[in-house]
Amino acid sequence: MRSKPHNRRDFLGTSLGAAAALAIPPVVPASALGLAGRTAPSNRVTVAAIGLGFGWPMFLREDVRYLAVCDVERNRREQGKAHVDAVQKSTGCRAYLDFRDVLARPDIDAVYVATPDHWHALVTIAAARAGKHVYCQKPLTRTIAEGRAVISAVRRYGIVFQHGTQQRHDPQMLFGCELVQNGYIGELRHVRIGSPAGPSTSPWTPQPVPQGLDYDRWLGPAPWAPFTPLRIAAHPWYHISDYCMGYIAGWGVHHADSAMQGSGLDHYTGPIEIDARGIFPTDGLFDNPYRWQMRYTFAGGLTWHWTDCEGDGFGSRAAPDWPQNRMGITLEGSKGWVFIWRGQVDAQPKSLLKVVIGPNEKVQLRRPLRADFIDCVRKGIETCAPVEVAHRSTTLCSIGAISMLVRRKLTWDPVKEEFADDDEANRLRSRAMREPWQLG
């Protein structure tokens, strides 16, 4: 799926000639010009959206040009094109059914991937092979093996990657992380995480596939299954294990990611032990856990306790009286604690909230969410949420889900990314893909 090589002069000549024939101003991708930091209309970063899910219009801004939208549902892609055309005041955006047709275009610099999770790895790897930079919505992948394959592709083809974990751009949360990493609460000993509980559903019956939906393409690498509108709706598919790990990852990866950041464990590490238990629906379409408790142990003795919070308003069932954490992340040290959540930071002692982080202390990257990816594409530098960090945070969700499925404590090797002496658990690190789709 790698596009045919073009030299700079050939590409510019083709682009300018086509633009003249259509009597519209040319939009030359920034990658073709080798420019960094300038935002004249002739060197805008050119973007396509693949899967018109959450947040895909994020980069509709003056220094970016959307050239394509892609979705398996006709109404969504037509509405997406209409939205882009209205904002950009042109008709230059094209709508596609097949993401490979988007990636074949040499005039596109980057793609925003907002497909269901079971498509993330395939689209991201194909985009990397085609030389496109990638902003991929969270969680990174459906399985651990897919995550490692994505990392290999991003590194091999040298693209810029950003994971859709917007809490890494929250000034309050970043300040809380800095308090912890600079020792203001003493030695970090324990982390408590609370994230939204999941739902369950009533029994359902198959329905005809509606016109305008390529349902087989929506399923893609996932097993074939009878159609119901609930299966493909925006949030319900989170709770079907063929497509996602449920709210453990669909919501919880934000929390896992922030906890890793606050703990100073972002790169190349993970827990050495996981003991998780979940409550699973007994009927209906959803089969991912809707209640959970997960306990992680890291080398050096740091422990995490991650539970669901009260229901998120999506119909969560009542469940046994399990302990529940406050929504967000509490980092507990030998001299105090810090709590972080979106737009919030709290601490004990309260005097910590008045601390000014000094120039020689550890600081977190601070970049605006909407600017980070595009600026990094222009400069060829790493984003606030690079691919290895994305994989490590998503892996926390994966090993928790696996521990729930096998119903036992597991020993994890974060270097080899495998469970010790547990063939059943290790098999769950990957999943077969429906033909003809494959990672290789």
Coordinates of C-alpha atoms in Angstrom, one line a residue:
M1 CA 0.0 0.0 0.0
R2 CA 3.1 2.2 -0.2
S3 CA 2.5 5.0 -2.8
K4 CA 4.8 5.3 -5.8
P5 CA 7.8 7.5 -5.1
H6 CA 7.8 11.1 -6.5
N7 CA 10.6 13.5 -6.7
R8 CA 9.8 17.0 -5.5
R9 CA 9.9 18.6 -9.0
D10 CA 7.7 16.0 -10.6
F11 CA 5.2 16.2 -7.8
L12 CA 5.0 20.0 -7.8
G13 CA 4.6 20.1 -11.5
T14 CA 1.7 17.6 -11.4
S15 CA 0.0 19.4 -8.5
L16 CA 0.3 22.8 -10.0
G17 CA -0.8 21.7 -13.4
A18 CA -3.9 19.9 -12.0
A19 CA -4.8 23.0 -10.0
A20 CA -4.5 25.3 -13.0
A21 CA -6.8 23.0 -15.0
L22 CA -9.4 23.2 -12.2
A23 CA -8.9 27.0 -11.8
I24 CA -8.4 26.7 -8.0
P25 CA -5.4 27.8 -5.9
P26 CA -2.9 24.9 -5.4
V27 CA -2.5 23.4 -2.0
V28 CA 1.0 21.9 -1.8
P29 CA 1.6 19.6 1.2
A30 CA 4.2 20.8 3.6
S31 CA 6.1 17.5 3.3
A32 CA 6.7 18.1 -0.4
L33 CA 8.2 21.6 0.3
G34 CA 10.3 20.6 3.3
L35 CA 9.0 23.6 5.2
A36 CA 8.9 24.0 8.9
G37 CA 6.9 26.5 10.8
R38 CA 5.5 28.7 7.9
T39 CA 1.8 28.7 7.3
A40 CA 1.2 30.4 4.0
P41 CA -1.7 28.8 2.1
S42 CA 0.7 27.2 -0.4
N43 CA 2.4 25.1 2.3
R44 CA -0.4 24.0 4.6
V45 CA -0.2 20.6 6.2
T46 CA -2.6 18.4 4.3
V47 CA -4.8 16.0 6.3
A48 CA -7.4 13.2 5.8
A49 CA -9.8 11.8 8.3
I50 CA -10.1 8.0 8.3
G51 CA -13.2 6.9 10.3
L52 CA -15.3 9.9 11.2
G53 CA -15.5 9.1 14.9
F54 CA -14.7 11.2 17.9
G55 CA -12.9 14.5 17.3
W56 CA -12.1 14.1 13.6
P57 CA -12.6 17.8 12.7
M58 CA -10.0 18.8 15.3
F59 CA -7.5 20.0 12.8
L60 CA -9.8 22.2 10.7
R61 CA -7.7 25.3 11.1
E62 CA -6.1 27.9 8.9
D63 CA -2.7 26.3 8.5
V64 CA -4.2 22.8 7.7
R65 CA -6.1 21.7 4.6
Y66 CA -8.4 18.7 4.8
L67 CA -8.3 16.9 1.4
A68 CA -10.3 13.8 2.2
V69 CA -12.7 12.1 4.6
C70 CA -13.3 8.4 4.7
D71 CA -16.0 6.3 6.3
V72 CA -17.8 3.0 5.6
E73 CA -21.2 4.8 6.1
R74 CA -22.3 6.9 3.1
N75 CA -24.2 9.5 5.1
R76 CA -21.4 10.0 7.5
R77 CA -18.8 10.6 4.8
E78 CA -21.1 12.8 2.8
Q79 CA -21.9 14.9 5.9
G80 CA -18.2 14.9 6.7
K81 CA -17.3 16.3 3.3
A82 CA -20.0 18.9 3.5
H83 CA -18.7 20.0 6.9
V84 CA -15.1 20.4 5.7
D85 CA -16.2 22.2 2.5
A86 CA -18.3 24.6 4.6
V87 CA -15.4 25.4 7.0
Q88 CA -12.8 25.6 4.2
K89 CA -15.1 27.5 1.9
S90 CA -14.3 25.2 -1.1
T91 CA -15.3 21.9 -2.6
G92 CA -11.8 20.4 -2.6
C93 CA -12.4 17.7 0.0
R94 CA -13.1 14.2 -1.4
A95 CA -15.1 11.5 0.3
Y96 CA -13.9 7.9 0.2
L97 CA -15.2 4.5 1.2
D98 CA -11.8 2.6 1.3
F99 CA -9.0 4.0 3.5
R100 CA -6.4 2.6 1.1
D101 CA -7.5 5.0 -1.6
V102 CA -6.8 7.9 0.8
L103 CA -3.4 6.6 1.6
A104 CA -2.5 6.2 -2.1
R105 CA -2.7 10.0 -2.5
P106 CA 0.8 11.6 -2.5
D107 CA -0.6 15.0 -1.6
I108 CA -1.7 14.0 1.9
D109 CA 0.7 14.6 4.8
A110 CA -1.2 13.2 7.7
V111 CA -4.2 11.2 8.7
Y112 CA -6.6 11.4 11.7
V113 CA -7.7 7.9 12.6
A114 CA -11.0 7.7 14.4
T115 CA -12.2 4.2 13.5
P116 CA -13.4 1.6 16.0
D117 CA -10.5 0.2 18.0
H118 CA -10.2 -3.1 16.1
W119 CA -9.2 -1.1 13.0
H120 CA -6.6 1.2 14.6
A121 CA -3.5 -1.0 14.1
L122 CA -4.2 -1.9 10.4
V123 CA -4.9 1.7 9.4
T124 CA -2.0 3.1 11.3
I125 CA 0.5 0.6 10.0
A126 CA -0.8 1.1 6.4
A127 CA -0.5 4.9 6.9
A128 CA 3.0 4.6 8.2
R129 CA 4.0 2.5 5.1
A130 CA 2.5 5.2 2.9
G131 CA 4.6 7.8 4.7
K132 CA 1.7 9.5 6.4
H133 CA 1.9 11.0 9.8
V134 CA -0.7 9.7 12.2
Y135 CA -3.0 11.0 14.9
C136 CA -4.7 7.9 16.3
Q137 CA -7.6 8.1 18.7
K138 CA -7.3 6.1 22.0
P139 CA -6.8 3.3 22.9
L140 CA -3.9 2.6 20.6
T141 CA -4.9 -1.0 19.7
R142 CA -7.2 -3.8 20.6
T143 CA -4.3 -6.2 21.5
I144 CA -0.8 -6.1 22.8
A145 CA 0.6 -7.7 19.7
E146 CA -1.0 -5.1 17.5
G147 CA 0.5 -2.3 19.7
R148 CA 4.0 -3.7 19.2
A149 CA 3.4 -4.0 15.4
V150 CA 2.3 -0.3 15.3
I151 CA 5.5 0.8 17.1
S152 CA 7.6 -1.2 14.6
A153 CA 5.9 0.5 11.7
V154 CA 6.1 4.0 13.2
R155 CA 9.8 3.6 13.8
R156 CA 10.6 1.9 10.5
Y157 CA 9.0 4.6 8.4
G158 CA 10.0 7.5 10.6
I159 CA 6.6 9.1 10.8
V160 CA 5.3 11.5 13.5
F161 CA 2.6 9.8 15.7
Q162 CA 0.3 11.2 18.4
H163 CA -2.1 9.3 20.6
G164 CA -5.5 10.8 21.4
T165 CA -5.0 11.1 25.2
Q166 CA -5.8 14.8 25.6
Q167 CA -5.1 14.8 29.4
R168 CA -1.4 15.2 28.5
H169 CA -2.3 18.7 27.5
D170 CA -4.1 19.7 30.7
P171 CA -2.1 22.3 32.6
Q172 CA -3.6 21.4 36.0
M173 CA -2.9 17.7 35.6
L174 CA 0.6 18.4 34.3
F175 CA 1.3 20.5 37.4
G176 CA 0.2 17.7 39.6
C177 CA 2.5 15.3 37.8
E178 CA 5.4 17.7 38.4
L179 CA 4.7 17.9 42.1
V180 CA 4.9 14.1 42.4
Q181 CA 8.0 13.7 40.2
N182 CA 9.9 16.4 42.0
G183 CA 9.4 14.8 45.4
Y184 CA 6.9 17.2 46.9
I185 CA 4.8 14.3 48.4
G186 CA 7.9 12.3 49.3
E187 CA 8.3 8.8 48.0
L188 CA 5.5 7.7 45.7
R189 CA 4.0 4.6 47.2
H190 CA 0.4 4.0 45.9
V191 CA -1.9 5.2 43.1
R192 CA -5.6 5.1 43.2
I193 CA -7.5 5.3 39.9
G194 CA -11.3 5.7 39.3
S195 CA -12.8 5.5 35.8
P196 CA -16.4 5.2 34.6
A197 CA -18.2 1.9 34.9
G198 CA -19.5 0.1 31.8
P199 CA -23.1 -0.8 30.8
S200 CA -25.0 -3.9 29.8
T201 CA -27.9 -4.4 27.4
S202 CA -31.1 -6.3 27.0
P203 CA -31.5 -9.2 24.5
W204 CA -31.5 -8.1 20.8
T205 CA -32.5 -9.5 17.4
P206 CA -30.6 -9.2 14.1
Q207 CA -31.8 -6.6 11.6
P208 CA -31.2 -6.0 7.9
V209 CA -28.1 -3.9 7.0
P210 CA -29.2 -0.4 6.0
Q211 CA -28.5 1.0 2.6
G212 CA -25.4 3.1 2.5
L213 CA -23.5 1.1 5.1
D214 CA -20.6 -1.3 4.0
Y215 CA -21.1 -3.5 7.0
D216 CA -18.5 -6.1 6.0
R217 CA -15.9 -3.4 5.7
W218 CA -17.0 -2.0 9.1
L219 CA -16.4 -5.5 10.6
G220 CA -13.1 -5.8 8.8
P221 CA -10.7 -8.0 10.7
A222 CA -13.3 -8.8 13.4
P223 CA -15.3 -12.0 13.3
W224 CA -18.5 -11.9 11.2
A225 CA -21.6 -11.1 13.3
P226 CA -25.3 -10.4 12.6
F227 CA -26.1 -6.8 12.1
T228 CA -27.9 -4.6 14.7
P229 CA -27.7 -0.8 14.9
L230 CA -26.5 -1.1 18.4
R231 CA -23.4 -2.9 17.3
I232 CA -22.0 0.0 15.3
A233 CA -23.3 2.9 17.4
A234 CA -20.7 5.4 18.7
H235 CA -20.3 4.1 22.3
P236 CA -22.0 0.7 22.4
W237 CA -19.3 -1.0 20.3
Y238 CA -16.9 -0.1 23.1
H239 CA -18.5 -2.8 25.1
I240 CA -18.3 -5.7 22.6
S241 CA -15.0 -7.6 22.9
D242 CA -14.5 -8.1 19.2
Y243 CA -13.9 -4.4 18.8
C244 CA -12.8 -3.0 22.1
M245 CA -11.9 -3.9 25.7
G246 CA -14.9 -1.9 27.1
Y247 CA -14.6 1.2 29.3
I248 CA -11.4 -0.3 30.8
A249 CA -9.7 1.0 27.7
G250 CA -12.3 3.1 25.9
W251 CA -12.4 5.5 28.9
G252 CA -9.8 4.1 31.3
V253 CA -6.8 4.4 29.0
H254 CA -6.9 8.2 29.8
H255 CA -6.5 7.4 33.5
A256 CA -3.9 4.7 33.0
D257 CA -1.9 7.1 30.8
S258 CA -2.1 10.0 33.4
A259 CA -1.1 7.6 36.2
M260 CA 1.9 6.4 34.2
Q261 CA 2.8 10.0 33.5
G262 CA 2.4 11.1 37.2
S263 CA 4.4 8.1 38.4
G264 CA 7.3 8.9 36.1
L265 CA 6.9 5.5 34.3
D266 CA 6.2 6.7 30.8
H267 CA 8.8 4.9 28.8
Y268 CA 9.7 1.3 28.3
T269 CA 8.3 -0.1 31.5
G270 CA 5.2 -1.5 33.1
P271 CA 4.0 -3.5 36.1
I272 CA 5.4 -6.9 37.1
E273 CA 2.1 -8.2 38.5
I274 CA -1.6 -7.8 37.8
D275 CA -4.5 -9.2 39.7
A276 CA -7.9 -8.1 38.3
R277 CA -11.5 -9.2 38.7
G278 CA -14.5 -8.1 36.7
I279 CA -18.3 -8.5 36.5
F280 CA -19.5 -9.5 33.1
P281 CA -23.0 -9.2 31.5
T282 CA -24.8 -12.5 31.3
D283 CA -27.0 -11.7 28.4
G284 CA -27.5 -9.1 25.6
L285 CA -25.0 -7.8 23.1
F286 CA -22.3 -6.5 25.4
D287 CA -19.7 -9.0 26.8
N288 CA -17.0 -6.7 28.3
P289 CA -16.8 -6.2 32.1
Y290 CA -19.0 -3.4 33.4
R291 CA -17.5 -3.5 36.9
W292 CA -13.9 -4.1 37.9
Q293 CA -11.1 -4.0 40.4
M294 CA -7.5 -4.1 39.2
R295 CA -4.3 -4.2 41.4
Y296 CA -0.9 -3.6 39.8
T297 CA 2.5 -4.0 41.4
F298 CA 5.6 -2.4 39.9
A299 CA 9.3 -3.1 40.4
G300 CA 10.4 -1.2 43.5
G301 CA 7.1 -1.7 45.3
L302 CA 4.8 0.9 43.8
T303 CA 1.2 -0.3 43.8
W304 CA -1.9 0.8 41.9
H305 CA -5.6 0.1 42.7
W306 CA -7.9 0.8 39.8
T307 CA -11.6 0.4 40.1
D308 CA -14.7 1.6 38.2
C309 CA -16.6 4.6 39.6
E310 CA -20.3 5.1 39.8
G311 CA -22.2 4.6 36.6
D312 CA -21.7 7.1 33.8
G313 CA -25.4 7.5 33.0
F314 CA -25.3 4.9 30.3
G315 CA -27.3 2.4 32.1
S316 CA -24.8 0.7 34.4
R317 CA -26.2 -2.2 36.4
A318 CA -26.2 -2.3 40.2
A319 CA -23.4 -4.6 41.4
P320 CA -21.9 -6.0 44.7
D321 CA -20.6 -3.5 47.2
W322 CA -17.1 -3.2 45.7
P323 CA -14.8 -0.4 46.9
Q324 CA -14.8 2.5 44.4
N325 CA -12.2 5.2 43.8
R326 CA -12.9 8.8 43.2
M327 CA -13.1 9.7 39.5
G328 CA -9.5 10.6 38.5
I329 CA -6.1 9.7 39.8
T330 CA -4.7 10.1 43.4
L331 CA -1.0 9.7 43.8
E332 CA -0.1 8.9 47.5
G333 CA 3.4 9.5 48.8
S334 CA 5.2 9.3 52.2
K335 CA 4.6 13.0 52.9
G336 CA 1.3 13.7 51.2
W337 CA -0.9 13.2 48.1
V338 CA -1.8 14.8 44.8
F339 CA -5.1 14.3 43.0
I340 CA -5.5 15.1 39.3
W341 CA -8.5 15.1 37.0
R342 CA -9.5 17.1 34.0
G343 CA -8.9 20.8 34.8
Q344 CA -8.4 19.9 38.5
V345 CA -5.5 19.4 40.9
D346 CA -5.7 19.0 44.6
A347 CA -3.1 18.1 47.2
Q348 CA -2.3 17.5 50.8
P349 CA -0.8 19.5 52.3
K350 CA -2.6 22.3 50.6
S351 CA 0.5 24.4 50.5
L352 CA 1.7 22.3 47.6
L353 CA -0.9 24.0 45.4
K354 CA 1.2 27.2 45.7
V355 CA 4.5 25.6 44.6
V356 CA 6.2 27.1 41.7
I357 CA 8.2 24.5 39.8
G358 CA 11.8 25.7 39.4
P359 CA 13.8 25.9 36.2
N360 CA 16.1 23.0 37.4
E361 CA 13.2 20.7 38.3
K362 CA 11.5 18.0 36.2
V363 CA 8.8 19.5 34.0
Q364 CA 6.2 18.1 31.6
L365 CA 5.9 19.1 28.0
R366 CA 3.3 21.8 27.6
R367 CA 1.8 22.2 24.2
P368 CA -1.8 23.0 23.1
L369 CA -3.8 20.0 22.1
R370 CA -4.8 21.2 18.6
A371 CA -1.3 22.5 17.8
D372 CA 0.9 19.7 19.1
F373 CA 0.4 17.2 16.2
I374 CA 0.5 19.7 13.4
D375 CA 3.5 21.5 14.8
C376 CA 5.4 18.2 15.3
V377 CA 4.6 17.2 11.7
R378 CA 6.1 20.5 10.5
K379 CA 9.2 20.1 12.7
G380 CA 9.6 16.4 12.5
I381 CA 9.7 16.0 16.3
E382 CA 8.1 13.8 18.9
T383 CA 4.6 14.7 20.2
C384 CA 3.4 14.8 23.8
A385 CA 1.9 11.4 23.4
P386 CA 4.3 9.3 21.3
V387 CA 3.7 5.7 20.2
E388 CA 5.7 3.9 22.8
V389 CA 3.9 5.8 25.6
A390 CA 0.6 5.0 23.9
H391 CA 1.4 1.3 23.7
R392 CA 2.5 1.1 27.4
S393 CA -0.7 2.8 28.6
T394 CA -2.9 0.7 26.4
T395 CA -1.1 -2.5 27.6
L396 CA -2.1 -1.7 31.2
C397 CA -5.7 -2.0 30.1
S398 CA -5.0 -5.2 28.1
I399 CA -3.2 -7.1 30.9
G400 CA -6.0 -6.1 33.3
A401 CA -8.6 -7.4 30.8
I402 CA -6.6 -10.7 30.4
S403 CA -6.4 -11.2 34.2
M404 CA -10.2 -10.8 34.4
L405 CA -10.7 -13.3 31.7
V406 CA -8.5 -16.0 33.2
R407 CA -9.6 -15.0 36.8
R408 CA -6.2 -15.1 38.4
K409 CA -3.2 -13.1 39.4
L410 CA -0.6 -12.9 36.6
T411 CA 3.1 -12.2 36.5
W412 CA 4.1 -9.8 33.7
D413 CA 7.5 -9.2 32.1
P414 CA 7.3 -5.6 30.8
V415 CA 10.5 -6.0 28.7
K416 CA 9.5 -9.2 26.9
E417 CA 5.8 -8.3 27.1
E418 CA 4.7 -11.7 28.1
F419 CA 3.2 -13.5 31.1
A420 CA 5.4 -15.9 33.1
D421 CA 4.5 -19.6 32.8
D422 CA 0.9 -19.0 31.6
D423 CA 0.2 -20.2 28.1
E424 CA -3.5 -19.3 28.3
A425 CA -2.9 -15.7 29.3
N426 CA -0.1 -15.4 26.6
R427 CA -2.5 -16.5 23.9
L428 CA -4.7 -13.6 24.7
R429 CA -2.0 -11.1 23.9
S430 CA -3.1 -11.4 20.2
R431 CA -6.2 -12.3 18.2
A432 CA -6.8 -13.9 14.8
M433 CA -7.9 -11.5 12.1
R434 CA -10.7 -12.3 9.6
E435 CA -9.3 -12.8 6.1
P436 CA -7.9 -11.1 4.1
W437 CA -6.7 -8.8 6.9
Q438 CA -3.4 -9.4 8.7
L439 CA -0.8 -7.4 10.5
G440 CA 2.1 -8.5 8.4

